């Protein structure tokens, strides 16, 4: 099948994985400027194409921040890792280069990013030892051809130059994360479970996302607001970031397993234990992680017996508020909000949601609320949208929505 016919079938974001079409090494020449030093196969990326995107392949020195870059332009998807080495032995006291993989414009390429980064760092080591890159080693074309063949054929490769060797492995890409909705709550899971044996719980044991890590600017802006309780709409409002960008960043965090999604935690919610709860009673590591997570403070220890009884008491027809009131005196050393979040993350309980369903005729109206007209609300009562999603879409608070639903005899509520 020709590449042109494939282009018509596949598209960016389709999730398909294509082969590496080319590997090239580019540099900033003190006289000629950005140029391709060598590539394999030859002439896959033409001079005209490279000239059009060279400002992104070889960026300005101040924009080289030791991170991978991806460019999708002119029928090519290019993954690179720009390198800047500062040393007085170079003209202009620095040397800039970038080894790049070229794939089809529709191909999924996230699996190549760690490989490109590792290769870039390997070439830095070789350059500092022997000037391997800047002096245009005669081994470069052979190295690129070896990489091209082995990575496409075996999804792994080994490079050895002198006493320095590097092993490369193309990992299997993870499944695409689920869509992120306005009412979803991202919960950090980087440190959700302490090591064994668990330390005394402290405030530092709480899962968190390190704002000093190598995040993109938008994600770094969102991190202080991802606390396990704020839903997407609130995070967007508090961080003053467009909601579509927030969803995109959270999907990226989901892909890498940094966060998980749970429903909005409300004391009017109803939760029910799942069959997985039986695992809690026979898994000491899960028990230790739960006790550390649900402790209200470092000085107050949570009793395993109390946690088990509380989780078993969660059942349909018993709102969380009633459960909290029942156990507030008996088990004061349990942070109910944190316990519910932990139990949902590990599948021990699940939230039973309410889905309003309009059963009236077309001529009838539904009482409007402060966030929308009667017709707008009626269109949302399809039985497919839960109350949390309707509140976000109609900009209604839950109390107002429930009053509208309860007062209208033509609206049924489905629990699931």
Coordinates of C-alpha atoms in Angstrom, one line a residue:
X1 CA 0.0 0.0 0.0
X2 CA 1.4 3.4 -1.0
X3 CA 2.2 6.0 1.7
X4 CA -0.3 8.4 0.0
X5 CA -3.2 6.0 0.4
X6 CA -2.2 5.4 4.1
X7 CA -2.2 9.2 4.6
X8 CA -5.9 9.3 3.5
X9 CA -6.8 6.5 6.0
X10 CA -4.9 7.7 9.0
X11 CA -4.8 11.0 10.7
X12 CA -3.0 12.8 13.6
X13 CA -4.5 11.4 16.9
X14 CA -5.8 8.2 15.3
X15 CA -3.5 6.2 17.7
X16 CA -1.8 4.2 14.9
X17 CA 2.0 3.6 15.2
X18 CA 4.1 3.9 12.1
X19 CA 7.8 3.1 11.5
X20 CA 10.7 5.5 11.8
X21 CA 11.1 6.9 8.2
X22 CA 14.4 8.6 8.7
X23 CA 17.0 9.5 11.3
X24 CA 19.1 12.6 10.8
X25 CA 21.6 14.7 12.7
X26 CA 21.5 18.4 12.4
X27 CA 23.7 21.2 13.9
X28 CA 24.2 24.9 13.9
X29 CA 27.2 25.7 11.7
X30 CA 28.9 29.0 12.6
X31 CA 28.9 30.1 9.0
X32 CA 26.1 28.1 7.2
X33 CA 23.7 28.2 10.1
X34 CA 21.3 25.2 10.8
X35 CA 22.1 22.3 8.5
X36 CA 21.7 18.5 8.3
X37 CA 25.0 16.8 8.9
X38 CA 23.9 13.4 7.8
X39 CA 20.7 11.4 7.5
X40 CA 19.6 7.8 6.8
X41 CA 18.0 7.1 4.4
X42 CA 19.4 10.0 2.4
X43 CA 17.3 12.8 1.1
X44 CA 14.2 11.8 3.1
X45 CA 14.0 15.3 4.5
X46 CA 14.7 17.7 1.7
X47 CA 16.7 20.9 2.1
X48 CA 13.6 22.9 1.4
X49 CA 11.6 21.1 4.2
X50 CA 14.5 21.4 6.6
X51 CA 14.9 25.1 5.9
X52 CA 11.2 25.7 6.6
X53 CA 11.4 24.1 10.1
X54 CA 15.0 24.6 11.0
X55 CA 14.2 27.3 13.6
X56 CA 12.4 24.6 15.6
X57 CA 15.0 21.8 15.0
X58 CA 17.8 24.1 16.0
X59 CA 16.2 26.7 18.3
X60 CA 17.7 29.8 19.8
X61 CA 20.2 28.9 22.6
X62 CA 17.9 30.4 25.3
X63 CA 15.1 28.0 24.3
X64 CA 17.2 24.8 24.6
X65 CA 15.9 23.5 28.0
X66 CA 16.8 19.8 27.9
X67 CA 13.4 18.5 26.8
X68 CA 12.1 16.6 23.8
X69 CA 10.3 18.5 21.0
X70 CA 7.9 17.3 18.4
X71 CA 7.1 19.0 15.1
X72 CA 4.3 18.0 12.8
X73 CA 4.7 19.9 9.5
X74 CA 4.9 19.4 5.8
X75 CA 4.0 15.7 6.0
X76 CA 6.7 14.8 8.6
X77 CA 6.4 14.3 12.3
X78 CA 9.8 15.0 13.8
X79 CA 11.0 14.1 17.3
X80 CA 14.2 15.6 18.7
X81 CA 16.2 16.6 21.7
X82 CA 18.1 19.8 21.1
X83 CA 21.5 19.9 22.8
X84 CA 23.7 22.9 23.7
X85 CA 27.2 22.4 24.9
X86 CA 29.1 25.5 26.1
X87 CA 32.9 25.4 25.7
X88 CA 35.5 27.8 24.6
X89 CA 36.9 25.3 22.1
X90 CA 33.9 26.0 19.8
X91 CA 33.3 29.0 17.6
X92 CA 30.8 31.3 19.4
X93 CA 31.8 29.3 22.6
X94 CA 29.0 26.8 22.1
X95 CA 27.9 23.9 19.9
X96 CA 24.2 23.1 19.2
X97 CA 23.0 19.9 17.6
X98 CA 19.9 17.7 17.4
X99 CA 19.5 14.1 16.5
X100 CA 15.9 13.6 15.2
X101 CA 13.6 10.7 14.3
X102 CA 11.2 11.3 11.4
X103 CA 7.8 9.5 11.3
X104 CA 4.6 9.8 9.3
X105 CA 2.5 12.8 10.2
X106 CA -0.3 10.6 11.6
X107 CA 2.0 8.3 13.6
X108 CA 1.9 8.1 17.4
X109 CA 5.5 8.9 18.5
X110 CA 5.4 9.3 22.3
X111 CA 7.2 5.9 22.6
X112 CA 10.3 7.3 20.8
X113 CA 10.7 10.3 23.1
X114 CA 12.8 8.5 25.8
X115 CA 15.0 6.9 23.1
X116 CA 15.7 10.3 21.5
X117 CA 16.5 11.8 24.8
X118 CA 18.9 9.0 25.8
X119 CA 20.6 9.2 22.4
X120 CA 21.1 12.9 22.8
X121 CA 22.7 12.5 26.2
X122 CA 24.9 9.6 24.8
X123 CA 26.1 11.9 22.0
X124 CA 26.9 14.6 24.5
X125 CA 29.2 12.2 26.3
X126 CA 30.8 11.1 23.1
X127 CA 31.2 14.8 22.0
X128 CA 32.9 15.8 25.3
X129 CA 35.3 12.9 25.1
X130 CA 36.3 12.9 21.4
X131 CA 34.4 15.6 19.5
X132 CA 32.4 12.8 17.9
X133 CA 29.6 15.0 16.6
X134 CA 31.3 18.3 15.9
X135 CA 34.2 16.8 14.0
X136 CA 31.9 14.8 11.8
X137 CA 33.0 11.3 12.7
X138 CA 33.1 8.9 9.7
X139 CA 31.1 6.5 12.0
X140 CA 28.0 8.8 12.0
X141 CA 26.4 7.4 8.8
X142 CA 26.9 3.8 10.0
X143 CA 25.5 4.7 13.4
X144 CA 22.3 6.2 11.9
X145 CA 21.9 3.2 9.6
X146 CA 22.3 0.8 12.5
X147 CA 19.8 2.7 14.6
X148 CA 17.3 2.9 11.8
X149 CA 17.4 -0.9 11.1
X150 CA 17.5 -2.2 14.6
X151 CA 14.8 0.2 16.1
X152 CA 12.4 -0.6 13.3
X153 CA 13.1 -4.3 13.2
X154 CA 13.7 -5.3 16.8
X155 CA 12.5 -2.2 18.7
X156 CA 15.8 -2.1 20.5
X157 CA 19.4 -1.2 19.6
X158 CA 22.9 -1.2 21.2
X159 CA 25.5 1.4 20.4
X160 CA 29.2 1.0 21.4
X161 CA 31.9 3.6 20.7
X162 CA 35.2 2.9 22.4
X163 CA 34.6 2.3 26.1
X164 CA 31.1 3.9 26.0
X165 CA 28.0 1.8 25.2
X166 CA 24.2 2.5 25.4
X167 CA 21.2 0.2 25.1
X168 CA 18.0 1.6 23.7
X169 CA 14.6 0.1 24.0
X170 CA 11.4 1.4 22.3
X171 CA 8.7 0.8 24.9
X172 CA 5.1 -0.2 24.1
X173 CA 2.9 2.9 24.2
X174 CA 0.2 2.8 26.8
X175 CA -3.4 2.8 26.0
X176 CA -5.0 6.2 25.3
X177 CA -6.4 7.7 28.5
X178 CA -10.2 8.2 28.8
X179 CA -11.8 11.5 28.0
X180 CA -11.6 14.1 30.8
X181 CA -14.9 15.8 31.7
X182 CA -15.6 19.1 33.5
X183 CA -16.8 17.3 36.6
X184 CA -13.9 14.8 36.9
X185 CA -11.5 15.2 39.8
X186 CA -7.8 14.4 39.2
X187 CA -6.1 12.8 42.2
X188 CA -2.3 12.7 42.4
X189 CA -1.1 9.1 42.8
X190 CA 2.7 9.6 42.7
X191 CA 3.0 8.9 46.4
X192 CA -0.3 7.4 47.3
X193 CA 1.2 4.4 48.9
X194 CA 4.1 4.8 51.3
X195 CA 7.0 2.3 51.3
X196 CA 6.9 -0.8 53.5
X197 CA 7.1 -0.7 56.4
X198 CA 5.1 2.5 56.4
X199 CA 6.5 5.5 58.2
X200 CA 4.5 7.5 60.7
X201 CA 2.1 9.5 58.5
X202 CA 3.0 13.2 58.2
X203 CA 1.8 15.9 56.0
X204 CA 4.6 15.2 53.6
X205 CA 3.2 11.7 52.9
X206 CA 0.3 13.2 51.0
X207 CA 0.4 12.5 47.3
X208 CA 1.6 15.6 45.5
X209 CA 3.0 16.7 42.2
X210 CA 6.4 18.4 42.4
X211 CA 6.1 21.9 40.9
X212 CA 9.9 21.9 40.4
X213 CA 9.9 18.8 38.2
X214 CA 10.3 19.1 34.4
X215 CA 6.7 20.0 33.6
X216 CA 5.5 22.2 30.7
X217 CA 4.4 25.7 31.7
X218 CA 0.7 25.0 31.5
X219 CA 0.9 21.9 33.6
X220 CA 3.1 23.6 36.2
X221 CA 0.5 26.3 36.5
X222 CA -2.2 23.7 37.3
X223 CA -0.2 21.6 39.8
X224 CA -1.1 23.7 42.9
X225 CA -4.8 23.2 42.2
X226 CA -4.7 19.4 41.7
X227 CA -5.4 18.3 45.2
X228 CA -7.7 15.4 44.8
X229 CA -10.8 17.4 45.6
X230 CA -11.1 20.1 42.9
X231 CA -12.9 19.2 39.7
X232 CA -11.7 20.2 36.2
X233 CA -13.9 23.3 35.9
X234 CA -12.8 24.6 39.3
X235 CA -9.1 23.9 38.4
X236 CA -9.5 25.9 35.2
X237 CA -11.2 28.8 37.0
X238 CA -8.7 28.9 39.9
X239 CA -5.6 28.6 37.6
X240 CA -7.1 31.0 35.0
X241 CA -6.4 28.5 32.2
X242 CA -8.6 27.7 29.3
X243 CA -10.7 24.6 30.1
X244 CA -9.7 22.7 27.0
X245 CA -6.0 23.2 27.9
X246 CA -6.7 21.9 31.4
X247 CA -8.3 18.8 30.0
X248 CA -5.4 18.2 27.6
X249 CA -2.8 18.5 30.4
X250 CA -4.8 16.2 32.7
X251 CA -5.1 13.6 29.9
X252 CA -1.3 13.8 29.6
X253 CA -0.9 13.2 33.3
X254 CA -3.3 10.3 33.1
X255 CA -1.3 8.8 30.3
X256 CA 1.8 8.7 32.4
X257 CA 0.0 7.4 35.5
X258 CA 0.6 10.6 37.5
X259 CA -3.1 11.2 38.3
X260 CA -6.3 9.2 38.4
X261 CA -9.8 10.4 38.0
X262 CA -12.6 10.1 40.7
X263 CA -16.1 11.6 40.9
X264 CA -16.6 14.9 42.8
X265 CA -16.6 14.1 46.5
X266 CA -19.8 15.4 48.1
X267 CA -21.3 14.4 51.4
X268 CA -24.6 13.9 49.6
X269 CA -23.0 11.2 47.5
X270 CA -23.9 7.5 47.9
X271 CA -21.1 5.0 47.8
X272 CA -21.2 1.2 47.7
X273 CA -18.5 -1.4 48.5
X274 CA -17.3 -3.5 45.6
X275 CA -16.1 -7.1 45.5
X276 CA -12.6 -5.8 45.6
X277 CA -13.1 -4.8 49.2
X278 CA -12.3 -8.4 50.2
X279 CA -8.7 -7.7 49.1
X280 CA -8.4 -5.0 51.7
X281 CA -8.8 -7.5 54.5
X282 CA -6.0 -9.9 53.3
X283 CA -3.5 -7.4 51.9
X284 CA -1.2 -6.0 54.6
X285 CA 0.5 -3.5 52.3
X286 CA -2.9 -2.1 51.1
X287 CA -4.0 -1.8 54.7
X288 CA -0.8 0.1 55.7
X289 CA -1.2 2.4 52.8
X290 CA -4.8 3.1 53.6
X291 CA -4.1 3.8 57.3
X292 CA -1.3 6.2 56.5
X293 CA -3.5 8.0 53.9
X294 CA -6.6 8.3 56.0
X295 CA -4.8 9.5 59.2
X296 CA -6.0 13.1 60.0
X297 CA -2.6 14.1 61.3
X298 CA 0.8 12.8 62.2
X299 CA -0.1 12.5 65.9
X300 CA -3.3 10.5 65.5
X301 CA -3.2 6.9 64.4
X302 CA -6.0 5.3 62.5
X303 CA -7.3 2.0 63.6
X304 CA -7.6 -0.8 61.0
X305 CA -10.8 -2.1 62.6
X306 CA -12.5 1.3 62.3
X307 CA -11.5 1.7 58.7
X308 CA -12.8 -1.8 57.8
X309 CA -16.1 -1.2 59.5
X310 CA -16.6 2.2 57.8
X311 CA -15.9 0.8 54.3
X312 CA -18.4 -2.0 54.9
X313 CA -21.1 0.4 56.1
X314 CA -21.0 2.2 52.8
X315 CA -24.1 1.0 50.9
X316 CA -26.8 2.3 48.5
X317 CA -29.4 4.4 50.3
X318 CA -26.9 5.7 52.9
X319 CA -25.5 9.1 51.9
X320 CA -21.9 9.8 53.0
X321 CA -23.2 12.5 55.3
X322 CA -25.1 9.9 57.4
X323 CA -22.1 7.6 57.5
X324 CA -19.9 10.4 58.7
X325 CA -22.3 11.4 61.4
X326 CA -22.6 7.8 62.6
X327 CA -18.9 7.2 62.9
X328 CA -17.7 10.7 64.0
X329 CA -17.7 9.7 67.7
X330 CA -16.8 6.1 67.3
X331 CA -13.9 6.6 64.9
X332 CA -12.6 10.2 65.3
X333 CA -9.2 9.3 64.0
X334 CA -10.3 8.7 60.4
X335 CA -10.3 11.5 57.8
X336 CA -13.5 10.4 55.9
X337 CA -12.7 12.5 52.8
X338 CA -9.2 11.0 52.4
X339 CA -10.5 7.5 53.1
X340 CA -13.2 7.8 50.4
X341 CA -10.7 9.1 47.9
X342 CA -8.2 6.3 48.7
X343 CA -10.9 3.6 48.5
X344 CA -12.1 4.8 45.1
X345 CA -8.5 4.9 43.7
X346 CA -8.1 1.3 44.7
X347 CA -11.5 0.2 43.5
X348 CA -12.7 -0.7 47.0
X349 CA -15.9 1.4 46.7
X350 CA -17.6 3.2 43.9
X351 CA -19.9 6.2 43.7
X352 CA -23.5 5.6 42.8
X353 CA -24.6 8.5 40.7
X354 CA -28.0 10.0 39.9
X355 CA -29.0 10.4 36.2
X356 CA -32.1 12.6 35.7
X357 CA -34.4 11.4 32.8
X358 CA -37.0 13.6 31.2
X359 CA -40.3 11.7 30.6
X360 CA -42.6 14.5 29.6
X361 CA -44.0 15.5 26.2
X362 CA -42.4 18.1 23.9
X363 CA -44.9 20.8 24.9
X364 CA -44.1 20.7 28.5
X365 CA -41.4 22.7 30.2
X366 CA -39.0 22.1 33.0
X367 CA -38.6 24.8 35.7
X368 CA -35.5 26.8 34.9
X369 CA -32.7 27.5 37.3
X370 CA -30.2 30.3 37.8
X371 CA -27.8 28.7 35.3
X372 CA -30.1 28.1 32.3
X373 CA -33.6 28.1 30.8
X374 CA -36.2 25.3 31.1
X375 CA -35.5 24.1 27.6
X376 CA -31.7 23.9 28.2
X377 CA -32.2 21.8 31.3
X378 CA -34.8 19.5 29.7
X379 CA -32.3 18.7 27.0
X380 CA -29.7 17.6 29.6
X381 CA -32.1 15.2 31.3
X382 CA -31.4 12.4 28.9
X383 CA -30.5 9.7 31.4
X384 CA -26.9 9.7 30.1
X385 CA -25.6 12.7 32.1
X386 CA -25.1 12.5 35.8
X387 CA -26.0 15.4 38.1
X388 CA -22.3 16.5 38.4
X389 CA -22.0 16.9 34.7
X390 CA -25.3 18.7 34.4
X391 CA -24.3 21.1 37.1
X392 CA -21.1 21.9 35.3
X393 CA -22.8 22.3 31.9
X394 CA -25.7 24.4 33.2
X395 CA -23.7 26.2 35.9
X396 CA -26.1 25.2 38.6
X397 CA -25.3 24.3 42.1
X398 CA -26.3 20.8 43.2
X399 CA -29.0 21.9 45.6
X400 CA -30.8 23.9 42.9
X401 CA -30.6 21.1 40.4
X402 CA -32.0 18.5 42.9
X403 CA -34.8 20.9 43.8
X404 CA -35.8 21.2 40.2
X405 CA -35.6 17.4 39.7
X406 CA -37.5 16.5 42.8
X407 CA -40.3 19.1 42.1
X408 CA -40.9 17.9 38.5
X409 CA -43.1 14.8 38.3
X410 CA -42.0 14.2 34.7
X411 CA -38.3 13.7 35.7
X412 CA -37.3 10.3 36.8
X413 CA -33.9 9.6 38.5
X414 CA -31.8 6.6 37.5
X415 CA -29.2 5.4 40.0
X416 CA -26.2 3.6 38.7

